[in-house]
Amino acid sequence: MRVLVLAPSAYLLGGVQDWLANLVPGLRDGGLEVTVAVPDGEHHRHGPYARAYPALAAGAIANPSGSAEGRIRAIAALLERLDPDLVLGVNLVDLYPAARRARRRGRFHGRVVMTLHALQVEYFDDLRRHGAGIDAVIATNRLACRLASGRGGMDPARVLYAPYGVPVPPWRRPDGDPGATLKLAWVGRLEQAQKRVHDLPPLLEALQARGLDVRLSIAGDGEERPALERSLAPWIERGRVRMLGHVDQGRLAAEVYGHHHALVITSSWETGPIVAWQAMASGMAVVSSRYVGAGLEGALEQDATALLFPCGDTDAAAGALARLRDPALLERLSRAGHGLVARRYSGAASLAAWRRALDQVTALPPLPQAPQEPAPVPAGRLDRWLGCGRGEDLRRLLGLRFRHGSAGSEWPHSGGDGAGDGAGDAAATGAQAEDLLAAAARLDAPGASHG
């Protein structure tokens, strides 16, 4: 089986990147012919990505004009040249119109798969917009599977599940006495909407009020880092908090995983998170918000594999963490979490699930021929005057190129990236996101009907 993976190259750290870096070599070792291609431009740069993930041997996709039509042409040309059996799209929305174009020309005959890694309204909108040309969705979370059919309109038979996987070494007891000093870690992107990083300062205050001696290591970077550092300044000055910044997998293993008693998760939603499975595999306990995405997945169970608290309730989170001063409880959670990951989220279990899912995609009935893809949004005056096709031809002839202010504009993750043009659009998008999260929370809640 020949598989082509299309992924962004602007993002060198994160759970999706770790997943892909582990998955592709495993598929190749299993006999699949896997090609990885990533954009090369201003923000999406092939060179740094190739150096960060040499085992992927990623090729480059160039868009000389920087326009939407240019992106579609670049991907369509690659599909027509390789004609793979399967194409896995990893957050590059222009794959779908490009595949539809290549199919209508009779030069691409494979199946198209959306790999779904987020509970964001834009991706479910993309499914509705492009679903006629998408053969299957493979999601890493069971709630995401439900939303792909319910909100995205996909046939449930074409929605498949395959989780993230992590290496699982032999179990070992967390280091140090939690009753003397409780060593905590927080790992992820430093932003508020999903990760809720600003819950950390009040959480530390609540722990201090309970008389706990705590050390917190924060691994990650992002837009909220300056504000978070300001609010944590007294803790950082006293040596109670360490801001580690960007930390690659080698440093996480050497300095974080297995070197703290517990991982703290404050998120509002997750489709893993892979950091939870990595921490559990290292023997750490997990104390987590009841984030949207945890319910149907069924991995984090209160007092069984983790300690849980209502999202945003830092006092309840402190109460849960205070319980870890009991070494017997800490060891019980540590062993249970390690066993869970070994059974469900090990590298071998994940690889087997992804291989099964790929085989299932190839066995699905072919899609009916989809109508011609919608024309790209005009990129400028040439497109408005001449049409997108002729406008692109003239841009290439004259060597004209758009300059993009962000990675999401240059090669969008979804049809919603960079689409808004004012405060009204931002407000509408925020309202849609809140609506999706509320609906997802109802679906994910204990006792909800899933028939």
Coordinates of C-alpha atoms in Angstrom, one line a residue:
M1 CA 0.0 0.0 0.0
R2 CA 1.3 3.4 -1.0
V3 CA 0.5 6.2 1.5
L4 CA 1.0 9.9 1.2
V5 CA 0.9 12.1 4.3
L6 CA 0.4 15.8 3.9
A7 CA 1.2 17.9 7.0
P8 CA 2.1 21.5 8.0
S9 CA 5.8 22.3 8.6
A10 CA 5.4 25.5 10.6
Y11 CA 5.0 23.7 13.9
L12 CA 7.9 21.7 15.3
L13 CA 6.6 20.8 18.7
G14 CA 3.3 19.3 19.9
G15 CA 1.3 16.2 20.2
V16 CA 0.4 16.0 16.5
Q17 CA 4.1 16.2 15.5
D18 CA 5.0 13.5 18.0
W19 CA 2.3 11.3 16.7
L20 CA 3.4 11.6 13.1
A21 CA 7.0 11.1 14.0
N22 CA 6.2 7.8 15.7
L23 CA 3.5 6.6 13.3
V24 CA 5.3 6.9 10.0
P25 CA 8.4 4.8 10.8
G26 CA 6.1 2.1 12.3
L27 CA 4.0 1.9 9.1
R28 CA 7.1 1.7 7.0
D29 CA 8.5 -1.1 9.2
G30 CA 5.2 -2.9 8.6
G31 CA 5.7 -2.9 4.9
L32 CA 3.8 0.2 3.8
E33 CA 5.4 2.7 1.3
V34 CA 4.9 6.0 3.1
T35 CA 5.8 9.4 1.6
V36 CA 5.6 12.5 3.7
A37 CA 5.3 16.0 2.1
V38 CA 5.2 19.4 3.9
P39 CA 5.0 23.0 2.6
D40 CA 8.0 25.1 2.0
G41 CA 7.5 28.9 2.1
E42 CA 7.8 31.9 4.5
H43 CA 6.3 30.4 7.6
H44 CA 6.0 26.8 6.7
R45 CA 9.7 25.9 6.1
H46 CA 10.7 22.5 4.9
G47 CA 14.3 22.7 6.1
P48 CA 13.8 23.1 9.8
Y49 CA 11.1 20.5 9.8
A50 CA 13.3 18.0 7.9
R51 CA 16.1 18.6 10.5
A52 CA 13.7 18.2 13.4
Y53 CA 12.2 14.9 12.0
P54 CA 14.9 13.3 9.9
A55 CA 13.3 9.9 10.1
L56 CA 10.2 11.1 8.1
A57 CA 12.4 12.0 5.1
A58 CA 9.8 14.6 4.2
G59 CA 9.6 16.2 0.8
A60 CA 8.7 19.8 0.0
I61 CA 5.6 21.3 -1.5
A62 CA 6.2 24.7 -3.1
N63 CA 3.5 27.4 -3.9
P64 CA 5.3 30.0 -5.9
S65 CA 2.5 32.5 -5.9
G66 CA 1.3 32.1 -2.3
S67 CA -2.4 32.1 -3.4
A68 CA -5.1 29.6 -2.6
E69 CA -5.2 28.4 -6.2
G70 CA -1.4 27.9 -6.0
R71 CA -1.8 25.7 -3.0
I72 CA -4.5 23.6 -4.7
R73 CA -2.3 23.3 -7.8
A74 CA 0.7 22.2 -5.9
I75 CA -1.1 19.5 -4.0
A76 CA -3.0 18.3 -7.1
A77 CA 0.3 18.0 -9.0
L78 CA 1.8 15.9 -6.2
L79 CA -1.3 13.6 -6.1
E80 CA -1.2 13.2 -9.9
R81 CA 2.6 12.4 -9.9
L82 CA 2.4 9.8 -7.0
D83 CA -1.1 8.5 -7.4
P84 CA -1.0 7.0 -3.9
D85 CA -3.5 4.4 -2.6
L86 CA -4.2 6.6 0.5
V87 CA -3.7 10.2 1.3
L88 CA -3.7 11.2 5.0
G89 CA -4.4 14.9 5.5
V90 CA -3.0 16.4 8.7
N91 CA -4.5 19.9 9.1
L92 CA -4.0 21.1 5.5
V93 CA -7.5 21.9 4.2
D94 CA -6.4 22.5 0.6
L95 CA -5.9 18.8 0.2
Y96 CA -9.6 18.3 -0.3
P97 CA -10.3 20.5 -3.3
A98 CA -6.9 19.4 -4.8
A99 CA -7.9 15.7 -4.6
R100 CA -11.3 16.4 -6.1
R101 CA -9.6 18.2 -9.0
A102 CA -7.0 15.4 -9.6
R103 CA -9.7 12.8 -9.5
R104 CA -11.9 14.6 -12.1
R105 CA -8.9 14.6 -14.4
G106 CA -8.5 10.9 -13.9
R107 CA -5.0 11.2 -12.6
F108 CA -5.5 10.3 -9.0
H109 CA -7.4 7.1 -7.9
G110 CA -6.7 6.8 -4.2
R111 CA -8.7 7.4 -1.0
V112 CA -8.6 10.6 0.9
V113 CA -8.6 10.6 4.7
M114 CA -8.9 13.5 7.2
T115 CA -7.0 12.8 10.4
L116 CA -8.9 14.6 13.1
H117 CA -6.9 16.0 16.1
A118 CA -9.1 18.8 17.5
L119 CA -12.6 19.6 18.8
Q120 CA -12.8 22.8 16.8
V121 CA -15.8 24.0 14.8
E122 CA -13.7 24.7 11.7
Y123 CA -12.8 21.1 11.1
F124 CA -16.4 19.9 11.3
D125 CA -17.4 22.8 9.0
D126 CA -14.7 21.5 6.6
L127 CA -16.2 18.0 6.7
R128 CA -19.6 19.4 5.7
R129 CA -18.0 21.5 2.9
H130 CA -15.7 18.9 1.5
G131 CA -17.2 15.6 2.8
A132 CA -18.3 14.5 -0.7
G133 CA -14.6 14.0 -1.6
I134 CA -13.4 12.6 1.8
D135 CA -13.4 8.8 1.9
A136 CA -13.0 8.6 5.7
V137 CA -12.1 10.3 8.9
I138 CA -9.7 8.8 11.4
A139 CA -9.9 10.5 14.8
T140 CA -7.7 10.0 17.9
N141 CA -10.6 10.5 20.4
R142 CA -14.0 8.7 20.6
L143 CA -15.9 12.0 21.1
A144 CA -14.2 13.4 18.0
C145 CA -15.6 10.3 16.1
R146 CA -19.1 11.1 17.3
L147 CA -18.8 14.7 16.3
A148 CA -17.4 13.9 12.9
S149 CA -20.7 12.2 12.0
G150 CA -23.1 14.3 14.1
R151 CA -21.6 17.7 13.4
G152 CA -19.6 17.0 10.3
G153 CA -22.2 15.0 8.5
M154 CA -19.9 12.0 7.8
D155 CA -21.4 8.5 7.3
P156 CA -20.6 6.8 10.7
A157 CA -19.3 3.8 8.7
R158 CA -16.6 6.1 7.3
V159 CA -15.5 7.4 10.7
L160 CA -12.8 5.4 12.4
Y161 CA -10.9 5.5 15.7
A162 CA -7.1 5.2 16.2
P163 CA -5.5 6.7 19.3
Y164 CA -2.1 8.3 19.9
G165 CA 0.6 6.0 21.2
V166 CA 3.7 6.4 23.3
P167 CA 6.7 4.3 24.4
V168 CA 6.0 2.4 27.7
P169 CA 9.0 1.5 29.7
P170 CA 8.8 -0.8 32.8
W171 CA 6.9 0.7 35.7
R172 CA 8.9 2.5 38.4
R173 CA 7.7 4.4 41.5
P174 CA 7.7 8.2 41.3
D175 CA 10.8 9.8 42.8
G176 CA 10.7 11.4 46.2
D177 CA 8.4 11.7 49.2
P178 CA 5.2 13.5 48.1
G179 CA 4.4 14.2 51.8
A180 CA 7.5 16.4 52.1
T181 CA 7.5 18.1 48.7
L182 CA 4.9 17.5 46.0
K183 CA 6.6 17.7 42.6
L184 CA 4.1 18.7 39.8
A185 CA 4.5 19.2 36.1
W186 CA 2.3 21.0 33.5
V187 CA 3.2 20.3 29.8
G188 CA 1.6 21.9 26.8
R189 CA 1.0 25.0 24.7
L190 CA 0.8 28.2 26.8
E191 CA -2.6 29.5 25.8
Q192 CA -5.8 30.1 27.6
A193 CA -8.9 29.1 25.4
Q194 CA -8.1 25.4 25.4
K195 CA -5.2 24.8 27.9
R196 CA -6.4 27.3 30.6
V197 CA -2.9 28.2 31.7
H198 CA -4.1 31.1 33.8
D199 CA -5.7 28.5 36.2
L200 CA -2.1 27.8 37.4
P201 CA -1.5 30.8 39.7
P202 CA -4.8 30.4 41.7
L203 CA -4.1 26.7 41.9
L204 CA -0.7 27.4 43.5
E205 CA -2.4 29.8 45.9
A206 CA -5.0 27.1 46.8
L207 CA -2.2 24.6 47.4
Q208 CA -0.3 27.0 49.6
A209 CA -3.4 27.7 51.6
R210 CA -3.5 24.0 52.3
G211 CA 0.0 24.1 53.6
L212 CA 1.6 22.0 50.8
D213 CA 5.2 22.4 49.8
V214 CA 5.0 22.3 46.0
R215 CA 7.4 22.5 43.1
L216 CA 5.9 23.1 39.7
S217 CA 7.7 22.6 36.4
I218 CA 6.0 24.2 33.3
A219 CA 7.2 22.8 30.0
G220 CA 6.0 24.6 26.9
D221 CA 5.7 28.0 25.1
G222 CA 3.0 30.1 23.5
E223 CA 1.3 33.4 23.4
E224 CA 0.4 33.5 27.1
R225 CA 4.0 33.0 28.3
P226 CA 4.8 36.6 29.2
A227 CA 1.5 37.1 31.1
L228 CA 1.9 33.8 32.9
E229 CA 5.5 34.6 33.9
R230 CA 4.3 37.9 35.3
S231 CA 1.6 36.3 37.4
L232 CA 3.9 33.6 38.6
A233 CA 6.8 35.9 39.3
P234 CA 6.7 35.5 43.1
W235 CA 6.7 31.7 42.8
I236 CA 9.5 31.7 40.2
E237 CA 11.6 34.0 42.4
R238 CA 11.2 31.6 45.4
G239 CA 12.2 28.6 43.2
R240 CA 8.8 27.1 43.5
V241 CA 8.1 27.3 39.8
R242 CA 10.4 26.6 36.8
M243 CA 9.5 27.8 33.4
L244 CA 11.3 25.4 31.0
G245 CA 10.1 26.9 27.7
H246 CA 10.1 24.7 24.6
V247 CA 11.1 21.2 25.6
D248 CA 11.7 18.4 23.1
Q249 CA 11.0 14.7 23.8
G250 CA 14.5 14.0 24.9
R251 CA 14.4 16.7 27.6
L252 CA 10.9 15.8 28.6
A253 CA 12.1 12.3 29.3
A254 CA 15.3 13.5 31.1
E255 CA 13.8 16.3 33.2
V256 CA 10.0 15.9 33.4
Y257 CA 8.4 12.5 32.9
G258 CA 9.2 10.2 35.8
H259 CA 10.9 13.0 37.7
H260 CA 7.7 14.5 39.2
H261 CA 4.9 13.0 41.2
A262 CA 2.0 14.1 39.0
L263 CA 1.0 15.8 35.7
V264 CA -1.6 18.5 36.1
I265 CA -4.0 19.0 33.2
T266 CA -6.2 22.1 33.2
S267 CA -7.6 22.0 29.7
S268 CA -11.2 22.7 28.6
W269 CA -11.0 20.0 25.8
E270 CA -8.5 17.5 24.5
T271 CA -8.3 14.7 21.9
G272 CA -5.7 12.9 23.9
P273 CA -3.8 14.4 25.4
I274 CA -0.7 12.6 24.4
V275 CA 1.1 14.3 27.4
A276 CA -1.2 12.3 29.7
W277 CA -0.2 9.0 28.2
Q278 CA 3.5 9.9 28.3
A279 CA 3.3 10.9 31.9
M280 CA 1.4 7.7 32.9
A281 CA 3.9 5.6 31.0
S282 CA 6.7 7.2 33.1
G283 CA 4.9 6.3 36.3
M284 CA 3.5 9.7 37.1
A285 CA 0.0 10.1 38.4
V286 CA -2.4 12.4 36.5
V287 CA -4.6 15.0 38.1
S288 CA -6.9 16.4 35.5
S289 CA -9.8 18.7 34.7
R290 CA -12.9 16.8 33.5
Y291 CA -12.1 18.2 30.0
V292 CA -14.5 17.7 27.1
G293 CA -13.1 14.6 25.3
A294 CA -12.4 12.6 28.5
G295 CA -15.8 11.1 28.9
L296 CA -16.4 8.8 25.9
E297 CA -12.7 8.0 25.8
G298 CA -13.0 6.5 29.2
A299 CA -9.3 6.5 30.1
L300 CA -9.2 8.9 33.0
E301 CA -11.4 7.4 35.7
Q302 CA -11.8 9.1 39.1
D303 CA -9.9 7.3 41.8
A304 CA -9.0 4.5 39.4
T305 CA -6.5 5.8 36.9
A306 CA -6.5 9.5 37.8
L307 CA -7.9 12.2 40.1
L308 CA -10.4 14.6 38.4
F309 CA -11.8 18.0 39.1
P310 CA -14.4 20.3 37.4
C311 CA -12.8 22.4 34.7
G312 CA -11.8 25.8 36.1
D313 CA -12.3 24.8 39.8
T314 CA -8.8 25.4 41.1
D315 CA -9.9 24.8 44.7
A316 CA -11.1 21.3 43.8
A317 CA -7.9 20.7 41.8
A318 CA -5.9 21.7 44.9
G319 CA -7.9 19.3 47.0
A320 CA -7.3 16.4 44.6
L321 CA -3.5 17.2 44.5
A322 CA -3.4 17.3 48.3
R323 CA -4.5 13.7 48.4
L324 CA -1.3 12.7 46.6
R325 CA 0.6 13.3 49.8
D326 CA -0.5 9.7 50.6
P327 CA 2.3 7.5 49.1
A328 CA -0.1 4.5 48.9
L329 CA -2.6 6.4 46.8
L330 CA 0.1 7.8 44.6
E331 CA 1.6 4.4 44.0
R332 CA -1.9 2.9 43.2
L333 CA -2.7 5.6 40.7
S334 CA 0.8 5.3 39.2
R335 CA 0.5 1.6 38.7
A336 CA -3.1 1.9 37.3
G337 CA -2.1 4.6 34.8
H338 CA 0.9 2.8 33.6
G339 CA -1.2 -0.4 33.1
L340 CA -3.8 1.6 31.2
V341 CA -1.3 3.1 28.8
A342 CA 0.4 -0.3 28.3
R343 CA -2.9 -1.8 27.2
R344 CA -4.5 1.0 25.2
Y345 CA -2.0 3.7 24.3
S346 CA 1.4 2.0 23.8
G347 CA 3.2 2.6 20.6
A348 CA 2.4 -1.0 19.5
A349 CA -1.3 -0.7 20.3
S350 CA -1.6 2.7 18.5
L351 CA 0.3 1.4 15.4
A352 CA -2.0 -1.6 15.2
A353 CA -5.1 0.6 15.5
W354 CA -3.8 2.9 12.7
R355 CA -2.9 0.0 10.5
R356 CA -6.4 -1.5 11.0
A357 CA -8.0 1.8 10.2
L358 CA -6.0 2.2 7.0
D359 CA -7.0 -1.3 5.9
Q360 CA -10.6 -0.4 6.7
V361 CA -10.5 2.7 4.5
T362 CA -9.2 0.7 1.5
A363 CA -12.1 -1.7 2.0
L364 CA -14.8 1.0 1.9
P365 CA -17.0 1.3 -1.1
P366 CA -15.8 4.0 -3.5
L367 CA -17.4 7.4 -3.1
P368 CA -19.8 8.6 -5.9
Q369 CA -18.1 11.1 -8.2
A370 CA -18.1 14.4 -6.4
P371 CA -19.0 17.6 -8.3
Q372 CA -16.3 20.0 -9.3
E373 CA -14.7 21.7 -6.3
P374 CA -15.8 25.2 -5.5
A375 CA -13.6 27.9 -7.0
P376 CA -11.0 29.3 -4.5
V377 CA -11.8 32.7 -3.0
P378 CA -10.2 35.3 -5.2
A379 CA -6.8 36.2 -4.0
G380 CA -6.6 39.6 -5.4
R381 CA -7.5 41.9 -8.4
L382 CA -6.1 39.5 -11.0
D383 CA -8.5 36.8 -9.8
R384 CA -11.4 39.1 -9.7
W385 CA -10.7 40.4 -13.2
L386 CA -9.6 37.2 -14.9
G387 CA -10.9 34.3 -12.7
C388 CA -8.7 32.3 -10.3
G389 CA -7.2 30.0 -12.9
R390 CA -6.1 32.7 -15.4
G391 CA -5.2 35.0 -12.5
E392 CA -2.8 32.4 -11.2
D393 CA -1.4 31.8 -14.6
L394 CA -0.5 35.5 -14.9
R395 CA 1.0 35.6 -11.4
R396 CA 3.3 32.8 -12.2
L397 CA 4.2 34.3 -15.6
L398 CA 5.1 37.6 -13.9
G399 CA 6.7 36.0 -10.8
L400 CA 4.2 37.7 -8.5
R401 CA 3.8 36.4 -4.9
F402 CA 1.6 37.1 -2.0
R403 CA 3.2 37.7 1.4
H404 CA 1.5 36.1 4.4
G405 CA 1.5 37.4 7.9
S406 CA 1.0 34.0 9.5
A407 CA 1.4 30.3 9.0
G408 CA -2.4 29.9 9.1
S409 CA -2.8 32.3 6.2
E410 CA 0.0 30.8 4.1
W411 CA -1.2 27.2 4.4
P412 CA -4.5 27.0 6.4
H413 CA -5.3 24.2 8.8
S414 CA -9.0 24.6 8.0
G415 CA -11.4 26.7 5.9
G416 CA -11.9 28.9 8.9
D417 CA -8.2 30.0 9.2
G418 CA -7.8 33.6 8.5
A419 CA -11.3 33.8 6.9
G420 CA -12.7 36.5 9.2
D421 CA -12.4 40.2 8.3
G422 CA -13.5 42.0 11.5
A423 CA -14.9 41.9 15.0
G424 CA -18.2 40.6 13.8
D425 CA -16.6 37.5 12.3
A426 CA -14.5 36.9 15.4
A427 CA -17.6 37.1 17.6
A428 CA -19.5 34.7 15.3
T429 CA -16.6 32.3 15.3
G430 CA -16.4 32.5 19.1
A431 CA -20.2 31.8 19.5
Q432 CA -19.9 28.8 17.1
A433 CA -17.0 27.5 19.1
E434 CA -18.9 27.8 22.4
D435 CA -21.9 26.1 20.8
L436 CA -19.8 23.2 19.7
L437 CA -18.1 22.8 23.0
A438 CA -21.4 22.9 24.9
A439 CA -22.9 20.3 22.5
A440 CA -19.8 18.2 22.8
A441 CA -19.9 18.4 26.6
R442 CA -23.5 17.1 26.6
L443 CA -22.5 14.2 24.4
D444 CA -19.4 13.4 26.4
A445 CA -21.1 13.6 29.8
P446 CA -21.6 10.5 32.0
G447 CA -25.0 8.9 31.4
A448 CA -25.5 10.7 28.0
S449 CA -27.4 8.7 25.4
H450 CA -25.1 7.5 22.6
G451 CA -27.5 5.3 20.7

